[in-house]
């Protein structure tokens, strides 16, 4: 029999008091107008901006980063920056609704294959069109949903602000510091639900930072923040005062919350008799593919895209739910060996860092046990060539959540290869959170409309073409979550979406596109894209200053601040 430790009596009293305080705040939230809620988000925006310095310093310390390291840029760009963007965009949506307008008012919709409406979400402002020049993102709706429905339904629970939905529990992520605040904001605005945020133990030191950054929500009795481990999370998930649970983490943690831990939990899952008697949404991980469509690339293209893939795997040390895990490439590509050489070099020259996330060494060891021929590239990093279907299965179904990268070869070129890789990703890979496709624009052009038809067959919540899916995560207006259709007993990459600051109802996926080459080579090769080497690249030489300046820009946007951002970015 599995024995789960219980929280102390003191902790239970503290948790009970926090839930009760939030329940008392529900009436004042129900009475708050949409313009009042937007003004509240403005105050959160200012509080996040004021706490950004301590936020990044604390996050960097948790992750063992030297304060002078360029990797600190990751903490600016994936910490306060997206939270500032979300506050501004959610406030915009609420003000539109207050004026009886859709948050999508004035947005020109497009179409996508299969009778889908597409909604452009990046760029969403003149600032974004310059700062992220060359990057675009669109939301694809399910087939058959009318444009008029998309526009009128945008707003979600903010359409009926007085109809609140109780107190929700957010089980916070342990890897990216923006995730818990972003989840809190989405619960509050999109679901009209107050929040008890329980931090992951890894992020316990962020509690003081969050209490300052989110102070306006706490003062309004809309948020409480607690910490603790699995026992505390279990107590709160089953608390009678909690109406809903949202979590970020692994499928194993999700199942422990829903069915209970250990053998008894597995038995309940097998019998489809969950312990949790309330709704749950989730953002979980998976095995993210990186599909490399063969083409005729220059030597600089090979090097740049190798660094791109190294970023997809090694950003945040490899501890991302959307870290690219398997590169799918063509065995018929004449440049295959040259690209693999560049990939090894990119992995090796990426700055080394302390393996900071718990259990990383054990997961790397497990990969070595499954793949004795794994190649060690730099300290603690593995490159694994998957040579047969039976050899690939373990990596296709195990999210290593550590610096482990596989390479798998398939036959074919052009669209035939792309479709084969898409089929493999859909059928054989665990999860549906994010997929990446790297392809020369001239090869996209040669495929014509067939390219988008192929992308439509890739069943992932965010698809990035010549970009990393992390760009979709950072885009406040883009929904973020698994491809729809998972179930409680086969949760894969989760249920529902978050972020989604335009409050789009029931989206299917986000499709991000970026430049194949950085500026100025992009223009020289016929791409109209003025974006330099991205500051989120793990090989960026100016990531720290660019990340800080981007955050300061999000805190107080102005054209006058833009030259400094570009000046830093072009030193990457």
Coordinates of C-alpha atoms in Angstrom, one line a residue, residues 168-560:
X168 CA -8.4 27.4 -8.8
X169 CA -5.1 25.7 -7.9
X170 CA -2.1 26.3 -10.1
X171 CA 0.7 23.8 -9.6
X172 CA 3.6 25.9 -10.8
X173 CA 6.4 24.9 -13.2
X174 CA 9.9 24.3 -11.9
X175 CA 11.9 25.3 -14.9
X176 CA 10.9 28.6 -16.5
X177 CA 10.1 31.5 -14.2
X178 CA 7.4 33.2 -16.3
X179 CA 5.2 30.1 -16.4
X180 CA 3.6 30.4 -12.9
X181 CA 2.6 34.1 -13.3
X182 CA 1.4 33.5 -16.8
X183 CA -0.8 30.7 -15.6
X184 CA -2.2 32.8 -12.8
X185 CA -3.1 35.6 -15.2
X186 CA -4.8 33.2 -17.6
X187 CA -6.8 31.6 -14.8
X188 CA -7.9 35.0 -13.6
X189 CA -8.8 36.7 -16.9
X190 CA -9.7 33.8 -19.3
X191 CA -11.4 31.5 -16.7
X192 CA -12.6 34.2 -14.3
X193 CA -11.1 32.1 -11.4
X194 CA -9.1 33.3 -8.4
X195 CA -5.8 31.4 -7.8
X196 CA -3.8 29.6 -5.2
X197 CA -0.4 29.2 -6.7
X198 CA 1.7 26.4 -5.2
X199 CA 5.3 26.7 -6.3
X200 CA 7.5 23.8 -7.4
X201 CA 10.1 23.2 -4.7
X202 CA 12.8 24.0 -7.2
X203 CA 11.4 27.5 -7.5
X204 CA 10.8 28.1 -3.8
X205 CA 13.2 31.1 -3.7
X206 CA 11.1 32.8 -6.3
X207 CA 8.2 33.2 -3.8
X208 CA 9.5 36.5 -2.5
X209 CA 10.0 37.8 -6.0
X210 CA 6.5 36.7 -7.1
X211 CA 4.9 38.3 -4.0
X212 CA 6.4 41.7 -5.1
X213 CA 5.8 41.3 -8.8
X214 CA 2.2 40.1 -8.3
X215 CA 1.5 42.3 -5.2
X216 CA -1.6 44.0 -6.8
X217 CA -3.3 40.7 -7.2
X218 CA -2.5 39.6 -3.7
X219 CA -3.6 43.0 -2.3
X220 CA -7.0 42.6 -4.1
X221 CA -7.4 39.1 -2.5
X222 CA -7.2 37.4 -5.9
X223 CA -4.0 35.4 -5.4
X224 CA -2.2 33.6 -2.7
X225 CA 1.2 32.0 -3.1
X226 CA 2.4 28.9 -1.1
X227 CA 5.2 26.4 -1.5
X228 CA 5.7 22.8 -0.7
X229 CA 6.2 19.4 -2.3
X230 CA 4.0 16.6 -3.6
X231 CA 2.2 16.0 -0.4
X232 CA 1.2 19.7 -0.2
X233 CA 0.1 19.7 -3.8
X234 CA -2.0 16.6 -3.3
X235 CA -3.7 18.1 -0.3
X236 CA -4.6 21.3 -2.1
X237 CA -5.7 19.5 -5.3
X238 CA -8.3 17.6 -3.3
X239 CA -9.2 20.5 -1.1
X240 CA -13.0 21.1 -1.1
X241 CA -12.5 24.8 -1.6
X242 CA -10.6 24.3 -4.8
X243 CA -12.8 24.1 -7.9
X244 CA -10.2 23.5 -10.6
X245 CA -6.5 22.4 -11.0
X246 CA -4.0 23.6 -13.6
X247 CA -0.5 22.2 -13.7
X248 CA 2.7 22.4 -15.7
X249 CA 5.0 19.4 -15.5
X250 CA 5.2 15.8 -16.6
X251 CA 2.6 13.3 -17.5
X252 CA 3.7 11.2 -14.5
X253 CA 3.0 14.1 -12.1
X254 CA -0.4 14.7 -13.8
X255 CA -1.3 11.0 -13.3
X256 CA -0.2 11.2 -9.6
X257 CA -2.5 14.2 -9.1
X258 CA -5.5 12.6 -10.9
X259 CA -5.2 9.0 -9.9
X260 CA -2.9 9.0 -6.9
X261 CA 0.7 7.9 -6.6
X262 CA 2.4 4.5 -6.9
X263 CA 0.9 1.2 -7.7
X264 CA -2.5 2.1 -6.4
X265 CA -2.6 5.1 -8.7
X266 CA -1.6 3.0 -11.7
X267 CA -4.4 0.6 -10.8
X268 CA -6.9 3.4 -10.7
X269 CA -5.7 4.7 -14.0
X270 CA -6.1 1.2 -15.5
X271 CA -9.7 1.0 -14.1
X272 CA -10.4 4.6 -15.2
X273 CA -11.4 5.6 -11.7
X274 CA -9.7 8.9 -10.9
X275 CA -9.4 10.2 -7.4
X276 CA -9.6 13.8 -8.5
X277 CA -13.3 14.9 -8.7
X278 CA -12.8 18.3 -10.3
X279 CA -11.6 19.5 -13.7
X280 CA -7.9 19.7 -14.5
X281 CA -6.0 21.4 -17.3
X282 CA -2.3 20.9 -18.0
X283 CA 0.7 21.8 -20.0
X284 CA 3.0 18.8 -20.1
X285 CA 6.1 17.9 -22.1
X286 CA 6.9 15.4 -24.7
X287 CA 9.5 14.4 -27.3
X288 CA 9.7 17.4 -29.7
X289 CA 10.9 16.7 -33.3
X290 CA 13.1 18.9 -35.4
X291 CA 12.5 18.1 -39.0
X292 CA 15.3 19.1 -41.3
X293 CA 14.2 19.2 -44.9
X294 CA 17.2 18.5 -47.2
X295 CA 18.2 21.3 -49.5
X296 CA 21.3 22.9 -51.0
X297 CA 22.6 25.0 -48.2
X298 CA 25.7 27.2 -47.9
X299 CA 28.4 26.6 -45.4
X300 CA 27.1 29.5 -43.3
X301 CA 23.5 28.0 -43.5
X302 CA 24.8 24.7 -42.1
X303 CA 26.5 26.4 -39.2
X304 CA 23.6 28.8 -38.4
X305 CA 21.0 26.0 -38.4
X306 CA 23.3 23.8 -36.3
X307 CA 23.4 26.5 -33.7
X308 CA 19.6 26.8 -34.1
X309 CA 19.2 23.1 -33.2
X310 CA 21.7 23.4 -30.4
X311 CA 19.5 26.2 -29.0
X312 CA 16.3 24.1 -29.3
X313 CA 18.0 21.4 -27.2
X314 CA 20.3 23.3 -24.8
X315 CA 18.3 26.5 -23.9
X316 CA 17.8 26.6 -20.1
X317 CA 20.2 23.7 -19.9
X318 CA 17.9 21.4 -21.7
X319 CA 15.2 21.6 -19.1
X320 CA 12.3 22.8 -21.3
X321 CA 9.0 21.0 -22.1
X322 CA 9.6 21.9 -25.8
X323 CA 13.3 21.2 -25.9
X324 CA 14.0 19.6 -29.3
X325 CA 14.9 16.0 -28.7
X326 CA 15.1 14.2 -32.0
X327 CA 16.4 15.6 -35.3
X328 CA 14.7 14.0 -38.3
X329 CA 16.9 14.2 -41.4
X330 CA 17.2 12.6 -44.8
X331 CA 19.7 9.8 -45.3
X332 CA 19.7 10.9 -49.0
X333 CA 20.8 14.4 -48.2
X334 CA 24.2 15.1 -49.8
X335 CA 25.0 17.5 -47.1
X336 CA 24.0 15.2 -44.2
X337 CA 27.6 14.5 -43.0
X338 CA 28.6 18.2 -43.2
X339 CA 25.5 19.2 -41.2
X340 CA 26.2 16.5 -38.5
X341 CA 29.8 17.9 -38.3
X342 CA 28.4 21.4 -37.7
X343 CA 25.9 20.1 -35.2
X344 CA 28.6 18.4 -33.1
X345 CA 30.6 21.6 -33.2
X346 CA 27.6 23.8 -32.2
X347 CA 26.9 21.5 -29.2
X348 CA 30.5 21.6 -28.2
X349 CA 31.0 25.3 -28.4
X350 CA 27.8 26.2 -26.5
X351 CA 28.8 27.6 -23.1
X352 CA 28.9 24.9 -20.5
X353 CA 26.7 25.2 -17.4
X354 CA 25.8 23.4 -14.2
X355 CA 23.2 20.7 -14.6
X356 CA 20.8 22.5 -12.2
X357 CA 17.5 20.7 -12.6
X358 CA 17.0 17.8 -10.1
X359 CA 17.5 14.3 -11.6
X360 CA 19.3 15.5 -14.7
X361 CA 22.4 13.2 -14.1
X362 CA 20.1 10.2 -13.6
X363 CA 18.3 10.9 -16.9
X364 CA 21.5 11.3 -18.8
X365 CA 22.7 8.0 -17.3
X366 CA 19.5 6.3 -18.3
X367 CA 20.1 7.5 -21.9
X368 CA 23.6 6.1 -21.8
X369 CA 22.3 2.8 -20.6
X370 CA 19.7 2.6 -23.4
X371 CA 22.3 3.8 -25.9
X372 CA 25.8 2.6 -25.0
X373 CA 27.2 4.2 -28.2
X374 CA 26.0 7.7 -27.2
X375 CA 28.5 10.3 -28.1
X376 CA 29.6 12.7 -25.3
X377 CA 29.8 16.2 -26.7
X378 CA 31.0 18.7 -24.1
X379 CA 30.3 18.2 -20.4
X380 CA 27.2 16.1 -19.8
X381 CA 25.8 16.4 -23.3
X382 CA 24.9 13.4 -25.4
X383 CA 24.4 13.1 -29.2
X384 CA 22.8 9.7 -30.1
X385 CA 22.5 8.4 -33.6
X386 CA 19.4 6.3 -33.9
X387 CA 20.1 3.7 -36.6
X388 CA 17.0 1.4 -36.5
X389 CA 13.3 1.6 -35.6
X390 CA 13.7 -0.7 -32.5
X391 CA 16.8 1.4 -31.5
X392 CA 14.8 4.6 -31.8
X393 CA 11.7 3.6 -29.8
X394 CA 13.1 4.4 -26.3
X395 CA 14.1 7.9 -27.3
X396 CA 10.8 8.5 -29.2
X397 CA 8.8 7.7 -26.1
X398 CA 11.0 9.1 -23.3
X399 CA 11.2 12.8 -22.5
X400 CA 14.7 13.0 -21.2
X401 CA 14.4 16.6 -19.9
X402 CA 18.2 16.9 -20.0
X403 CA 20.9 17.7 -22.6
X404 CA 20.3 14.6 -24.7
X405 CA 19.8 15.0 -28.5
X406 CA 19.0 12.2 -31.0
X407 CA 19.4 12.1 -34.7
X408 CA 17.2 9.8 -36.8
X409 CA 17.4 9.3 -40.6
X410 CA 14.6 8.7 -43.0
X411 CA 14.6 8.2 -46.8
X412 CA 13.5 10.8 -49.3
X413 CA 13.9 14.4 -50.3
X414 CA 11.5 17.4 -50.7
X415 CA 7.9 17.0 -49.8
X416 CA 8.1 13.2 -49.8
X417 CA 10.7 13.4 -47.0
X418 CA 8.7 16.1 -45.1
X419 CA 5.5 13.9 -45.2
X420 CA 7.5 10.8 -44.0
X421 CA 9.0 12.8 -41.1
X422 CA 5.5 14.2 -40.2
X423 CA 4.1 10.7 -40.2
X424 CA 6.9 9.5 -37.9
X425 CA 6.5 12.4 -35.5
X426 CA 2.7 11.9 -35.3
X427 CA 2.7 8.2 -34.9
X428 CA 5.9 7.4 -32.9
X429 CA 6.8 10.4 -30.8
X430 CA 5.4 11.0 -27.3
X431 CA 3.4 14.2 -26.9
X432 CA 2.1 16.9 -29.1
X433 CA 3.3 20.2 -27.5
X434 CA 5.7 21.5 -30.1
X435 CA 7.4 20.6 -33.4
X436 CA 10.0 22.4 -35.5
X437 CA 10.6 22.4 -39.2
X438 CA 13.8 23.8 -40.8
X439 CA 13.6 24.3 -44.6
X440 CA 15.1 26.6 -47.1
X441 CA 12.5 29.2 -48.4
X442 CA 13.3 28.2 -52.0
X443 CA 12.3 24.6 -51.2
X444 CA 9.1 25.9 -49.6
X445 CA 8.4 27.7 -52.8
X446 CA 9.0 24.7 -54.9
X447 CA 6.4 22.7 -52.8
X448 CA 3.8 25.4 -53.5
X449 CA 0.5 25.0 -51.6
X450 CA 1.6 21.4 -50.7
X451 CA 3.9 22.7 -48.0
X452 CA 1.0 24.2 -45.9
X453 CA -1.0 21.1 -46.6
X454 CA 1.8 19.0 -45.1
X455 CA 2.1 21.3 -42.1
X456 CA -1.7 20.8 -41.6
X457 CA -1.0 17.1 -41.1
X458 CA 1.5 17.8 -38.3
X459 CA -0.6 17.4 -35.1
X460 CA 1.2 19.6 -32.6
X461 CA 0.0 22.5 -30.5
X462 CA 2.7 24.8 -31.8
X463 CA 4.6 24.3 -35.0
X464 CA 7.6 26.5 -35.8
X465 CA 8.9 26.8 -39.4
X466 CA 12.5 28.1 -39.5
X467 CA 12.0 29.2 -35.9
X468 CA 12.0 27.5 -32.5
X469 CA 8.6 26.8 -30.9
X470 CA 9.9 28.9 -28.0
X471 CA 8.9 31.9 -30.1
X472 CA 5.3 30.7 -29.8
X473 CA 5.7 30.5 -26.0
X474 CA 7.0 34.1 -25.9
X475 CA 4.2 35.5 -28.1
X476 CA 1.5 36.7 -25.6
X477 CA -1.3 36.5 -28.1
X478 CA -0.6 32.9 -29.2
X479 CA -2.3 30.0 -27.4
X480 CA 0.1 27.6 -25.8
X481 CA -0.7 23.9 -25.2
X482 CA -1.0 20.5 -26.6
X483 CA -2.8 19.6 -29.9
X484 CA -6.4 19.1 -28.9
X485 CA -7.9 15.7 -28.4
X486 CA -6.0 14.1 -25.5
X487 CA -7.9 12.5 -22.6
X488 CA -7.5 12.2 -18.9
X489 CA -6.2 8.7 -19.1
X490 CA -4.0 9.4 -22.1
X491 CA -2.9 12.9 -21.4
X492 CA 0.3 13.1 -23.6
X493 CA 1.2 16.8 -23.6
X494 CA -1.8 18.0 -21.7
X495 CA -5.4 19.4 -21.8
X496 CA -6.4 23.0 -22.7
X497 CA -4.3 26.1 -23.5
X498 CA -2.8 29.0 -21.6
X499 CA -1.2 32.4 -22.6
X500 CA -3.7 33.2 -25.4
X501 CA -4.0 36.9 -24.5
X502 CA -6.5 37.6 -27.3
X503 CA -8.8 35.1 -25.5
X504 CA -9.5 33.0 -28.6
X505 CA -12.0 30.3 -28.0
X506 CA -11.0 26.6 -28.8
X507 CA -8.0 27.2 -31.0
X508 CA -6.4 24.2 -32.7
X509 CA -2.7 25.2 -33.0
X510 CA -0.3 28.0 -33.4
X511 CA 2.0 28.1 -36.5
X512 CA 5.1 30.3 -36.2
X513 CA 7.4 31.2 -39.1
X514 CA 10.8 32.8 -39.0
X515 CA 13.7 33.7 -41.3
X516 CA 15.9 30.9 -42.5
X517 CA 18.9 33.2 -42.4
X518 CA 19.7 36.1 -40.1
X519 CA 20.1 39.7 -41.4
X520 CA 21.9 40.7 -43.6
X521 CA 22.2 37.3 -45.3
X522 CA 18.4 37.0 -45.2
X523 CA 18.0 39.9 -47.6
X524 CA 21.0 38.9 -49.7
X525 CA 19.2 35.6 -50.4
X526 CA 15.8 37.1 -51.1
X527 CA 14.1 37.0 -47.7
X528 CA 12.6 40.3 -46.4
X529 CA 13.7 39.8 -42.8
X530 CA 15.7 42.3 -40.8
X531 CA 16.2 40.2 -37.7
X532 CA 19.8 39.4 -36.7
X533 CA 20.9 36.2 -34.9
X534 CA 18.2 35.8 -32.2
X535 CA 19.2 36.7 -28.7
X536 CA 17.7 33.4 -27.4
X537 CA 20.4 31.5 -29.3
X538 CA 22.6 29.7 -26.8
X539 CA 25.6 31.0 -28.8
X540 CA 24.5 34.7 -28.7
X541 CA 27.3 37.0 -27.6
X542 CA 25.0 39.7 -26.5
X543 CA 22.1 37.8 -25.0
X544 CA 22.3 39.4 -21.6
X545 CA 22.2 43.0 -22.7
X546 CA 19.6 42.3 -25.4
X547 CA 17.4 40.4 -22.9
X548 CA 17.6 43.3 -20.4
X549 CA 16.8 45.9 -23.1
X550 CA 13.9 43.9 -24.5
X551 CA 12.4 43.6 -21.0
X552 CA 12.9 47.4 -20.4
X553 CA 11.2 48.0 -23.7
X554 CA 8.3 45.8 -22.8
X555 CA 8.0 47.7 -19.5
X556 CA 7.9 51.1 -21.2
X557 CA 7.6 50.8 -25.0
X558 CA 8.7 53.7 -27.1
X559 CA 10.4 54.3 -30.4
X560 CA 13.2 56.0 -28.6

